[in-house]
């Protein structure tokens, strides 16, 4: 069995990850690729419970180390029960956020040590890394405006603009560090143009 490909979508609030994940799923299915769509934090029963704890705006204050550990606890479950089995069966896994989000939010946004994140990444993932990461990038105000139209803000979305600027910078640093894996997609353009840029990156993988 040929192992499937692991594709992650990343970017700040409201840049269009969820919208474009559905589009990529449809595109791959048209090409007869078996696809599993999932998200982080989440993707399993336990990991979705952790997601709820992380996003809930009314809970007690969550310390920065607790937030980081909860995210990696959810990820460990997600890898074991969803991502690895799907890849082993030859499905392509499309995941809404993964560990680049941890470098961006907990590293960039919360100033957690990068060496600690790396240590947890190796512990929880072993050698698993995405084959391709699509980084949707847009000015922070544009993403927040789009997200605001959609629903009430959760615990992360209630942060200050400066937090999201740090997150965006940290994502762009990930791009610089991993240019072979991460591809930048300008999200501040009409959806049809975003989607043709996505196809340009994904289509070569089908060969
Ligand atoms: N988090 C973390 O801290 N550390 C980690 O390691 C991980 C996550 C994995 C939950 O993520 C939170 O978890 C997240 C970081 C933290 N922070 N927050 N909040 P999430 O992915 O569930 O939350 P999100 O970033 O807020 O996603 P989102 O709000 O669902 O945004 P999106 O998926 O990128 O956007 P969308 O829903 O597809 O689009 C938003 C709106 O814009 C919608 O109405 C679209 O129709 C519209 N849209 C999309 N594209 C366009 C274009 N091109 N033009 C015009 N309008 C558009």
XYZ file of C-alpha atoms and ligand atoms in Angstrom:
264
model
C 0.000 0.000 0.000
C 1.421 3.412 -0.970
C 1.342 5.744 2.007
C -0.956 8.775 1.610
C 0.187 12.376 1.726
C -0.167 14.583 4.759
C -1.238 18.143 3.852
C -1.809 20.877 6.420
C -3.481 24.275 6.060
C -2.200 27.093 8.198
C -2.651 30.806 8.741
C -4.143 33.351 11.096
C -7.779 33.942 11.962
C -10.293 34.033 9.129
C -7.781 33.646 6.274
C -9.956 30.938 4.685
C -8.518 27.631 5.905
C -11.883 25.931 6.448
C -13.338 27.246 3.180
C -10.344 26.085 1.163
C -10.036 22.736 2.894
C -13.452 21.846 1.503
C -12.341 23.053 -1.932
C -9.125 20.956 -1.865
C -11.071 17.904 -0.683
C -13.424 18.239 -3.684
C -10.494 18.729 -6.069
C -8.682 15.616 -4.817
C -11.845 13.523 -4.904
C -12.391 14.538 -8.540
C -8.972 12.974 -9.139
C -9.998 9.783 -7.288
C -7.749 10.428 -4.307
C -9.125 9.032 -1.012
C -9.208 11.941 1.436
C -9.610 12.278 5.199
C -10.360 15.825 6.395
C -9.598 16.676 9.989
C -8.554 19.552 12.236
C -6.460 20.612 15.215
C -6.927 20.891 18.028
C -9.425 18.053 17.604
C -10.095 15.142 15.296
C -10.859 12.452 17.927
C -13.404 12.324 20.763
C -10.804 13.127 23.414
C -9.007 15.718 21.282
C -12.313 17.496 20.547
C -12.940 17.682 24.321
C -9.495 19.263 24.714
C -10.344 21.696 21.900
C -13.450 22.737 23.779
C -11.387 23.381 26.933
C -8.879 25.425 24.935
C -11.369 27.610 23.065
C -13.886 28.137 25.873
C -13.933 31.803 26.853
C -15.548 31.284 30.262
C -13.184 28.772 31.864
C -10.473 29.618 34.432
C -7.333 31.253 33.086
C -5.236 28.643 31.276
C -1.511 28.963 31.979
C 0.822 29.049 28.976
C 2.501 25.700 29.745
C -0.936 24.122 30.326
C -2.119 25.420 26.931
C 0.960 24.032 25.193
C 0.654 20.625 26.875
C -3.079 20.372 26.132
C -2.387 21.075 22.459
C 0.241 18.350 22.264
C -1.935 15.921 24.259
C -4.717 16.401 21.690
C -2.159 16.004 18.881
C -0.857 12.701 20.296
C -4.390 11.253 20.241
C -5.074 12.648 16.787
C -1.915 11.142 15.291
C -2.487 7.738 16.884
C -6.179 7.350 16.087
C -6.697 9.323 12.856
C -3.649 10.622 11.001
C -1.301 7.620 11.049
C -3.992 4.982 10.324
C -5.343 7.027 7.394
C -1.895 7.612 5.861
C -1.020 3.922 6.296
C -4.182 2.980 4.389
C -3.181 5.238 1.499
C -5.581 8.120 2.203
C -4.428 11.713 1.920
C -4.952 13.574 5.171
C -6.016 17.236 4.935
C -5.608 18.853 8.323
C -6.864 22.307 9.358
C -3.808 23.459 11.375
C -1.002 21.346 12.848
C 2.325 21.999 14.591
C 3.203 25.148 12.603
C 0.235 26.661 14.489
C 1.971 25.774 17.760
C 5.147 27.556 16.636
C 2.999 30.530 15.576
C 0.536 30.818 18.504
C 2.417 29.358 21.477
C 5.895 30.299 20.170
C 5.149 33.644 18.457
C 1.980 34.688 20.268
C 2.710 33.439 23.794
C 6.528 33.576 23.669
C 6.948 29.955 24.745
C 10.485 28.640 24.154
C 10.985 27.233 20.664
C 13.291 24.513 22.050
C 10.425 23.308 24.306
C 8.052 23.146 21.334
C 10.678 21.249 19.320
C 11.154 18.787 22.177
C 7.397 18.124 22.392
C 7.143 17.887 18.598
C 9.764 15.127 18.564
C 8.203 13.351 21.542
C 4.660 13.354 20.148
C 5.295 13.061 16.418
C 8.476 11.042 16.103
C 9.422 11.535 12.458
C 5.926 12.547 11.294
C 5.929 15.911 9.484
C 3.510 17.219 6.834
C 4.465 16.515 3.210
C 3.049 19.904 2.261
C 1.845 22.905 4.243
C -0.266 25.594 2.592
C 0.191 28.852 4.477
C -2.679 31.242 3.785
C -1.452 34.714 4.574
C -3.354 37.996 4.814
C -3.067 41.188 6.870
C -4.365 40.547 10.385
C -7.218 43.086 10.160
C -8.665 41.423 7.067
C -8.730 37.956 8.651
C -10.248 39.229 11.900
C -12.918 41.165 10.002
C -13.882 38.001 8.113
C -13.869 35.896 11.305
C -15.945 38.488 13.157
C -18.722 38.334 10.560
C -18.980 34.590 11.106
C -19.344 33.982 14.868
C -18.662 35.266 18.392
C -14.965 35.367 19.280
C -13.448 32.402 21.151
C -10.588 32.556 23.721
C -7.871 32.977 21.054
C -9.835 35.371 18.865
C -10.323 37.654 21.892
C -6.577 38.440 21.952
C -5.172 41.879 21.037
C -4.089 42.794 17.484
C -0.417 42.706 18.585
C -0.841 39.009 19.459
C -2.042 38.225 15.923
C 0.791 40.292 14.417
C 3.267 38.132 16.395
C 1.453 34.993 15.195
C 1.680 36.152 11.582
C 5.403 36.940 11.909
C 6.033 33.518 13.460
C 4.225 31.810 10.564
C 6.364 33.743 8.072
C 9.466 32.651 9.992
C 8.337 29.009 9.676
C 8.076 29.626 5.911
C 11.648 30.920 5.846
C 12.894 27.922 7.853
C 11.055 25.274 5.772
C 10.731 26.613 2.215
C 10.709 23.088 0.735
C 7.606 22.084 2.737
C 5.642 25.319 3.285
C 4.085 27.180 0.332
C 2.747 30.700 0.726
C -0.710 31.447 -0.676
C -1.855 35.070 -0.683
C -5.271 34.970 0.978
C -6.025 38.658 0.491
C -7.401 38.166 -3.029
C -10.702 36.923 -4.470
C -11.472 33.333 -3.489
C -11.261 32.159 -7.100
C -7.646 33.404 -7.298
C -6.761 31.815 -3.940
C -8.128 28.525 -5.240
C -6.259 28.629 -8.525
C -3.036 29.280 -6.543
C -3.860 26.233 -4.403
C -4.358 24.035 -7.471
C -0.999 25.177 -8.878
C 0.691 23.797 -5.757
C -1.391 20.649 -5.296
C -1.691 19.449 -8.884
C 1.975 18.383 -9.257
C 1.541 16.035 -6.256
C -1.029 14.010 -8.206
C 1.523 12.766 -10.697
N -4.281 26.794 18.051
C -3.122 27.028 18.780
O -3.039 28.004 19.528
N -2.083 26.166 18.651
C -2.128 25.066 17.861
O -1.146 24.315 17.796
C -3.332 24.833 17.113
C -4.381 25.724 17.224
C -3.416 23.645 16.233
C -8.661 27.225 16.767
O -8.321 27.208 15.429
C -7.626 27.964 17.572
O -6.648 27.046 18.059
C -6.852 28.958 16.765
C -5.402 28.799 17.166
C -5.402 27.740 18.195
N -7.163 30.281 17.054
N -8.211 30.808 16.990
N -9.178 31.328 16.957
P -9.397 27.303 14.266
O -8.673 26.908 13.050
O -10.622 26.568 14.586
O -9.817 28.849 14.301
P -9.629 29.992 13.273
O -8.287 30.294 12.796
O -10.300 31.089 13.958
O -10.294 29.457 11.984
P -11.489 30.097 11.324
O -12.026 31.265 12.074
O -12.432 28.964 11.114
O -10.908 30.748 10.044
P -10.566 30.109 8.661
O -10.937 28.663 8.650
O -9.204 30.447 8.281
O -11.520 30.928 7.682
P -12.912 30.481 7.003
O -13.912 30.103 8.029
O -12.678 29.573 5.873
O -13.288 31.893 6.378
C -13.708 32.985 7.178
C -14.736 33.839 6.386
O -14.070 34.483 5.310
C -15.871 33.010 5.756
O -17.038 33.752 5.830
C -15.416 32.855 4.289
O -16.497 32.732 3.417
C -14.671 34.162 4.075
N -13.583 34.061 3.072
C -12.660 33.065 2.949
N -11.796 33.334 1.951
C -12.184 34.527 1.424
C -11.669 35.334 0.365
N -10.580 34.987 -0.362
N -12.282 36.516 0.120
C -13.364 36.889 0.863
N -13.918 36.172 1.858
C -13.313 34.989 2.156
